[in-house]
Tab-separated table of C-alpha atoms in Angstrom:
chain	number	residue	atom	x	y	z
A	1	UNK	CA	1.922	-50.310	-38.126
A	2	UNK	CA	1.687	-52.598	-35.044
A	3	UNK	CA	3.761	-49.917	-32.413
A	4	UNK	CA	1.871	-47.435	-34.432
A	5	UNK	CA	-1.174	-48.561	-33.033
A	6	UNK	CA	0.463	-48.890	-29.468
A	7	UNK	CA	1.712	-45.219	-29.678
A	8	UNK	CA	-1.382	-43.885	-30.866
A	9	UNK	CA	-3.095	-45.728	-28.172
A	10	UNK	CA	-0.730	-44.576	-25.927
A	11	UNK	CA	-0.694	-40.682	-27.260
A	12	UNK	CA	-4.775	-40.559	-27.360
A	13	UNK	CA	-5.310	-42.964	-24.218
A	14	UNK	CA	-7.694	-44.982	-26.352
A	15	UNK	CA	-8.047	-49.154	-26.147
A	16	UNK	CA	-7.162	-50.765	-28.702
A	17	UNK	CA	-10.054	-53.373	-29.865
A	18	UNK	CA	-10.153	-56.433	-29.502
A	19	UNK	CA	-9.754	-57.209	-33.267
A	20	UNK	CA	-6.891	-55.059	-33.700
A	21	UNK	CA	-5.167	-56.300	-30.562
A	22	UNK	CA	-5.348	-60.081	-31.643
A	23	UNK	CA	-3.893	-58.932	-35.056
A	24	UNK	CA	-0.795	-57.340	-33.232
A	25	UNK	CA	-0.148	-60.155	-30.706
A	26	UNK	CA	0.022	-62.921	-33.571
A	27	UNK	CA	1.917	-60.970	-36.072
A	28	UNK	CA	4.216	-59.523	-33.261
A	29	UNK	CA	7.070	-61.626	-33.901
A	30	UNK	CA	7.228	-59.902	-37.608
A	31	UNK	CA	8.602	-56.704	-35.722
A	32	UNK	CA	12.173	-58.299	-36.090
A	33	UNK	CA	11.747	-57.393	-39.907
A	34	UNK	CA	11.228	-53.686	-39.199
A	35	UNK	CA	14.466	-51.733	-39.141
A	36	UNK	CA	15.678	-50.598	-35.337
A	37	UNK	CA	15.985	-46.979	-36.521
A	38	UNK	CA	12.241	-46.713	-37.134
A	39	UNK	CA	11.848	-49.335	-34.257
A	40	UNK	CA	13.617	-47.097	-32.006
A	41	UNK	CA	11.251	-44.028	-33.110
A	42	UNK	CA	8.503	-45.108	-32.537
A	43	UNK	CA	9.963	-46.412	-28.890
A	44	UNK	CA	11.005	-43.023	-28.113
A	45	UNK	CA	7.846	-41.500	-28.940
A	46	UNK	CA	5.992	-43.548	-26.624
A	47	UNK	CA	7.876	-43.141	-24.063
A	48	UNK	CA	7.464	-39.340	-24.335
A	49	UNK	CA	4.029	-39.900	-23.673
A	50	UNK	CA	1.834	-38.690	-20.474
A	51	UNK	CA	1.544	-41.859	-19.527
A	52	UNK	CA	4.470	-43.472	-20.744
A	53	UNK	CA	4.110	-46.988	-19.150
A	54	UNK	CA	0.094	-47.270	-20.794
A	55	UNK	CA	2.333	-47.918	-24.215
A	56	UNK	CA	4.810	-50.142	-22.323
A	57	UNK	CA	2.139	-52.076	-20.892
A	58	UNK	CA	0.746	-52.716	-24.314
A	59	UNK	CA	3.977	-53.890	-25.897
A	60	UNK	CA	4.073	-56.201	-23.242
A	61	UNK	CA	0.380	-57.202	-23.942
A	62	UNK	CA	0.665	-57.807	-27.096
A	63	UNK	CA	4.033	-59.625	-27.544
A	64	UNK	CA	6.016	-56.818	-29.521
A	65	UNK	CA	8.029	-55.968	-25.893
A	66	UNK	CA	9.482	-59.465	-26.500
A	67	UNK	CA	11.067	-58.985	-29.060
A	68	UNK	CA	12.277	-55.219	-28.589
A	69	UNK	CA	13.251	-55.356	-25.019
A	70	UNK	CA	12.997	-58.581	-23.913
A	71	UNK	CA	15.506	-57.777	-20.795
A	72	UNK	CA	12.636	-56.174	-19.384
A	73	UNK	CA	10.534	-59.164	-19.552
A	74	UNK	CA	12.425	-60.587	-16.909
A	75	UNK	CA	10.983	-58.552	-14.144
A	76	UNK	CA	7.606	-59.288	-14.983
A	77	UNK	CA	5.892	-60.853	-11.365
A	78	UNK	CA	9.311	-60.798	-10.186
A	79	UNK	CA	8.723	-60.521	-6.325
A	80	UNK	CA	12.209	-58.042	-4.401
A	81	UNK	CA	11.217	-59.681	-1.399
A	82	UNK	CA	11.992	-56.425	0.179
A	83	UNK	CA	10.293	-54.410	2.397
A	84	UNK	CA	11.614	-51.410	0.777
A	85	UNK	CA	9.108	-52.246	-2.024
A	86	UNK	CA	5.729	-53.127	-2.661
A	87	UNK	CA	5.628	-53.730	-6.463
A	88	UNK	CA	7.399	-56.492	-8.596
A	89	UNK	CA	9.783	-55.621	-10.602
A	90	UNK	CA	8.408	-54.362	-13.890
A	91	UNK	CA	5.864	-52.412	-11.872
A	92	UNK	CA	8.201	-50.871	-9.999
A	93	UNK	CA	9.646	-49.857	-13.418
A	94	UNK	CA	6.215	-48.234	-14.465
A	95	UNK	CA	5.639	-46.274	-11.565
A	96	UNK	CA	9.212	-45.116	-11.761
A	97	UNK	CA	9.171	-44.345	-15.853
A	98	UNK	CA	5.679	-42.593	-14.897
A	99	UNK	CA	6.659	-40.246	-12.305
A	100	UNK	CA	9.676	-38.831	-15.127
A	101	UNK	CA	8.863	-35.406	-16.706
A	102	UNK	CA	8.943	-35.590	-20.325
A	103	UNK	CA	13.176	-36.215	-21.202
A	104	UNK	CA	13.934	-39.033	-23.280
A	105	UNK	CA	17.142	-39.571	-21.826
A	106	UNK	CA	15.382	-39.769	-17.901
A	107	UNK	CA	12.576	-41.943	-19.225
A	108	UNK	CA	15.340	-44.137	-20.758
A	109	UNK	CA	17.007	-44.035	-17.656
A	110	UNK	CA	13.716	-44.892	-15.696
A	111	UNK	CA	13.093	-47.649	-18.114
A	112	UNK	CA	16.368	-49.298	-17.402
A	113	UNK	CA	17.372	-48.232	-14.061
A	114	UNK	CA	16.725	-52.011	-12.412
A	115	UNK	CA	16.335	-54.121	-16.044
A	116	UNK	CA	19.599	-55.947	-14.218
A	117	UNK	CA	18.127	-56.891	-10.783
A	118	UNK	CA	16.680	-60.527	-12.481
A	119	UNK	CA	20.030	-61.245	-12.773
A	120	UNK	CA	21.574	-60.151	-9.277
A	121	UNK	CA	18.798	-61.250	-7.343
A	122	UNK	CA	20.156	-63.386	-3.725
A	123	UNK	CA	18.188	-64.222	-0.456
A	124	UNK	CA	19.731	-63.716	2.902
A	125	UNK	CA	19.073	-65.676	6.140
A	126	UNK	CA	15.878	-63.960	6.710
A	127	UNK	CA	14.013	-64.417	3.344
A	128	UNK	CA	14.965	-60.470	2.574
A	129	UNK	CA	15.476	-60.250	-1.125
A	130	UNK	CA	18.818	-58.433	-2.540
A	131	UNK	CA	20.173	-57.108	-5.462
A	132	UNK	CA	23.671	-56.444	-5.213
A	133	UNK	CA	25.555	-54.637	-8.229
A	134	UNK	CA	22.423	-54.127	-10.314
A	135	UNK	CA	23.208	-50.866	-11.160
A	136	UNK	CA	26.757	-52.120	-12.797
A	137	UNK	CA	25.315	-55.374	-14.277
A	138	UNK	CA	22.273	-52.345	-15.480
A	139	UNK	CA	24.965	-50.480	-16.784
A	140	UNK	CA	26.072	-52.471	-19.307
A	141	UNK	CA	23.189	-54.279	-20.276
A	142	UNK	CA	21.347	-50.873	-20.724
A	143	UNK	CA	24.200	-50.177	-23.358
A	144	UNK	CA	23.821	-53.651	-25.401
A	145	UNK	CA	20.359	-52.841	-25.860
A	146	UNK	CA	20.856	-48.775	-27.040
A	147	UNK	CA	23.321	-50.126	-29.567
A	148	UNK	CA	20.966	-52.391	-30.243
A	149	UNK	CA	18.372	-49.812	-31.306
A	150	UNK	CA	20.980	-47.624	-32.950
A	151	UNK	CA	20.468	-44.945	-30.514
A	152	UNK	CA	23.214	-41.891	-31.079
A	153	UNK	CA	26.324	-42.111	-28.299
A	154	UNK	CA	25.730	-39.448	-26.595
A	155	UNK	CA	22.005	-40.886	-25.244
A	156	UNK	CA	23.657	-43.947	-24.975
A	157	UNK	CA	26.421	-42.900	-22.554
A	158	UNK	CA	24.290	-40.575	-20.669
A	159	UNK	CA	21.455	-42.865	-20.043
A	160	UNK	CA	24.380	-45.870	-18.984
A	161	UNK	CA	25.361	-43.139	-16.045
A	162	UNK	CA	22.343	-42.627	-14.877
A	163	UNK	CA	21.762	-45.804	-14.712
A	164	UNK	CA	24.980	-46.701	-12.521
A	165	UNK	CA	25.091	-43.902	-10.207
A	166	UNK	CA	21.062	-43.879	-9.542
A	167	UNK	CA	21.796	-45.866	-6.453
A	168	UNK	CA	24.008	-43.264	-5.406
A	169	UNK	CA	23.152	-42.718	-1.639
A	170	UNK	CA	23.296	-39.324	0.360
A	171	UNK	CA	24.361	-40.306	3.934
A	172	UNK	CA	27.010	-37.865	4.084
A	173	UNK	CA	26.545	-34.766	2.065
A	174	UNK	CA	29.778	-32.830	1.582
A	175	UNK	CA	31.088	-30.630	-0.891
A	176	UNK	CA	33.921	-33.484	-1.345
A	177	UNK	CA	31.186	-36.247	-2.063
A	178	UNK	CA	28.521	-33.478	-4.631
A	179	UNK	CA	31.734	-32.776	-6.173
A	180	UNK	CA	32.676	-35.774	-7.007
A	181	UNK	CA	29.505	-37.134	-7.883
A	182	UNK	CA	28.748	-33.690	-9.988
A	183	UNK	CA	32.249	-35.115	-12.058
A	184	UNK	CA	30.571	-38.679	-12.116
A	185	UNK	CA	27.513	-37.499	-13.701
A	186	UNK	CA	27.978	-34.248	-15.607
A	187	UNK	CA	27.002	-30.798	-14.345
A	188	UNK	CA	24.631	-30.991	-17.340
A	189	UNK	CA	22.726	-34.381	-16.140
A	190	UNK	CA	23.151	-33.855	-12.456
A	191	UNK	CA	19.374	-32.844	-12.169
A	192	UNK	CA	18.429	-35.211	-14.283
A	193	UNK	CA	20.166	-37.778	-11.614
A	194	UNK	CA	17.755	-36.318	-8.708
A	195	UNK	CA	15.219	-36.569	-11.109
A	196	UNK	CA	15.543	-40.178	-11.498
A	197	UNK	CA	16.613	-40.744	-7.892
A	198	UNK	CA	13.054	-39.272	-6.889
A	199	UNK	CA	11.081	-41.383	-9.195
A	200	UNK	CA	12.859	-44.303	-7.672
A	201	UNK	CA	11.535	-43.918	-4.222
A	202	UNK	CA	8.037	-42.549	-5.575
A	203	UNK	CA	8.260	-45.790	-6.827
A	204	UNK	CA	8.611	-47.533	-4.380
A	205	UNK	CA	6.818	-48.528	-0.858
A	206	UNK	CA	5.830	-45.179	1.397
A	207	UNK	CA	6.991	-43.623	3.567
A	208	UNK	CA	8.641	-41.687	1.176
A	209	UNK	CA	12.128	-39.577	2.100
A	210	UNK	CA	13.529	-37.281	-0.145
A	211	UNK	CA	15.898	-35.347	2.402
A	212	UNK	CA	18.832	-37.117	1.587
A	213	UNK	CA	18.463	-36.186	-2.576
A	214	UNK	CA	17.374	-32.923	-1.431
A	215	UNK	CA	20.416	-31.954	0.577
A	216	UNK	CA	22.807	-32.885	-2.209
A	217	UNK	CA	20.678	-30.808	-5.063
A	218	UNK	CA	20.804	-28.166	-2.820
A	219	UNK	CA	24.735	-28.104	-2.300
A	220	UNK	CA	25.445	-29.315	-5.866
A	221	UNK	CA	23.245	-26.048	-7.041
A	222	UNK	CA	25.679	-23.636	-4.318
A	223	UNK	CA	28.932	-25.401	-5.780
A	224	UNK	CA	27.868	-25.017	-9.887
A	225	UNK	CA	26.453	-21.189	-9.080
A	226	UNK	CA	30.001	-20.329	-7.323
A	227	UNK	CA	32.686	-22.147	-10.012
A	228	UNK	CA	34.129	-24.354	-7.271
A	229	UNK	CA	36.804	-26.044	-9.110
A	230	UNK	CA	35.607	-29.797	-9.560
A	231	UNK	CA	38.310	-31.470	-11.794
A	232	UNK	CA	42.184	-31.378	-12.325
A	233	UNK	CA	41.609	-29.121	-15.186
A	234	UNK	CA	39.809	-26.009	-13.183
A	235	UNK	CA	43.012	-26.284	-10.615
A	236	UNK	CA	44.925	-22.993	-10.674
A	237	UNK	CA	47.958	-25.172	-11.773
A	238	UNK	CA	48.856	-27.349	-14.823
A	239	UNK	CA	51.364	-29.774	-15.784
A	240	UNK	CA	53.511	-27.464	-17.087
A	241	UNK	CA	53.839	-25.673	-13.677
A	242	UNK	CA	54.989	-28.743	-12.013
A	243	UNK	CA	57.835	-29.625	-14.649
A	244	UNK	CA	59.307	-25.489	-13.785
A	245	UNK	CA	59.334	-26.957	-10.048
A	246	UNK	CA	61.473	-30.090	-11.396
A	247	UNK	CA	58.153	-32.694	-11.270
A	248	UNK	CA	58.931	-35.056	-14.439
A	249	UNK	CA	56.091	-35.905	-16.836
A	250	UNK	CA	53.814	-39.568	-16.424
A	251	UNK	CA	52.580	-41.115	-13.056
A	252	UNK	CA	54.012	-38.565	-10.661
A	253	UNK	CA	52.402	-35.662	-12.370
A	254	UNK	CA	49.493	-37.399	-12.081
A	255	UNK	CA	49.366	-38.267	-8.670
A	256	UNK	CA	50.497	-35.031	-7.537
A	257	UNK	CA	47.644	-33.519	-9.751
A	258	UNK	CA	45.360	-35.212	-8.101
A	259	UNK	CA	46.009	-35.152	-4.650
A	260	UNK	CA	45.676	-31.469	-5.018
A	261	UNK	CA	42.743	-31.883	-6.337
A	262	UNK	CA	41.561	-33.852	-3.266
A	263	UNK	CA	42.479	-30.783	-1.466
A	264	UNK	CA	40.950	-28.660	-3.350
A	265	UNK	CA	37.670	-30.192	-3.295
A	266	UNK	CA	38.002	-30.360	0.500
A	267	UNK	CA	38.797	-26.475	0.709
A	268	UNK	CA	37.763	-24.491	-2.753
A	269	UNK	CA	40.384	-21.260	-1.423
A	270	UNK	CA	43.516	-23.243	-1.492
A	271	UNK	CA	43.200	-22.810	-5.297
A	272	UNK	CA	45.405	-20.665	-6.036
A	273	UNK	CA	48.984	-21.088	-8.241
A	274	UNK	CA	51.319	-20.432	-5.740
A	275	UNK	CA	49.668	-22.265	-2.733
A	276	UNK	CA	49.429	-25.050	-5.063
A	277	UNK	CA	52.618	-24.956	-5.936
A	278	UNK	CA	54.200	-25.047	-2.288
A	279	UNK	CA	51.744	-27.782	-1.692
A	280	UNK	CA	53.157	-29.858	-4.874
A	281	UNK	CA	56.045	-29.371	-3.769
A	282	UNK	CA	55.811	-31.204	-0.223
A	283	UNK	CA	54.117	-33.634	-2.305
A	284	UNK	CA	56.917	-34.586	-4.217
A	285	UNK	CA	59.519	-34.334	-1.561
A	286	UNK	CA	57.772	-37.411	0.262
């Protein structure tokens, strides 16, 4: 009954008064008795929300968020010391998880996306606040908590890649560097990478520049509308093919696989079996 009043607070944008509020905040620790199926329910139902970080405020407000999430408790009035941002952490977090259409797994994403930073926080020379390898530290903590709320493994390992590869950076757009990220990701979740990637600077301090996450949506839509091979398996050549041309099965098959891929990535027409084939076979004559 107590996230039941958040969500419908949430849902309906009422307040909550001041009676019922009190009544949540002391009995909040009696959440741990609730199951974390019907815990995680009602979670994902606020989060699908308009306003998704109204009900996140509120858990926080009244305790529950404590005992739920308490990771994220951590970046409450945590100041980045960055000039990159202008909110603490947790706010950053809310602008981010607000600027999300409605997909669970993104707003999951959103929600977690810097939960590490707390923990990898360092100040340089200058008083500049950094966060080095928050997306890795994110990645796994964002995992102990979905198994923690008995969420299915297919959310949980999509939201945990999102999570790592949202500070993917787009300095150098080539088809080598979409296609490898496209691999990374998913060609179903790449969008919902960008998606996450633009709430993340929305989120944070202006002036905002999308060109970089614009550029690689742009080639990663040319690459999935043509086929471009992206993987070993959509090479014109298998491992069958190299043991006719005397390559033995294990490590070597491997390596030669994918060094063709690397080729491949570079220049999608070399696909084809028998210019792979003469190319394997230089490969293994070194």
């Amino acid at each position: 009954r107590m996230l039941r009043a958040i969500r419908f607070s949430a849902q309906l944008k009422y307040d909550l008064d001041i009676e019922t509020f009190q009544a949540v905040k002391e009995l909040s620790k009696n959440i741990v008795n609730i199951s974390k199926e019907r815990v995680r329910e009602e979670i994902n139902k606020i989060l699908l929300t308009e306003k998704p970080s109204d009900g996140i405020r509120l858990l926080h407000d009244t305790g529950l968020l404590s005992y739920i999430i308490p990771e994220i408790e951590k970046g409450v009035g945590f100041d980045q010391r960055n000039t990159y941002h202008d909110k603490d952490i947790f706010n950053h977090i809310m602008s981010v998880l607000d600027n999300t259409r409605e997909d669970l797994v993104v707003r999951l994403a959103a929600l977690m996306h810097d939960i590490a930073k707390p923990l990898c926080f360092s100040i340089d020379e200058k008083g500049t606040g950094h966060f080095c390898s928050h997306h890795m530290k994110g990645m796994d903590i964002t995992e102990d908590i979905l198994r923690r709320l008995k969420y299915d493994n297919k959310t949980t390992e999509t939201v945990k890649i999102l999570v790592k590869e949202h500070m993917s950076r787009y300095d150098k757009v080539t088809p080598r560097v979409i296609k490898r990220l496209i691999n990374r990701v998913g060609v179903d979740n790449i969008e919902r990478l960008f998606e996450l990637q633009t709430a993340d600077i929305l989120g944070s301090r202006e002036p905002h520049d999308f060109r970089g996450i614009e550029k690689a949506r742009e080639l990663c839509s040319k690459i999935i509308n043509e086929n471009q091979p992206l993987s070993v398996k959509d090479l014109d050549i298998n491992g069958y093919d190299l043991i006719q041309i005397g390559v033995p099965k294990g490590k070597e098959m491997g390596i030669i696989l994918n060094e063709l891929l690397d080729r491949v990535l570079e220049a999608p027409e070399l696909n084809r079996k028998e210019l792979l084939i003469n190319e394997a076979k230089l490969i293994a004559k070194r």
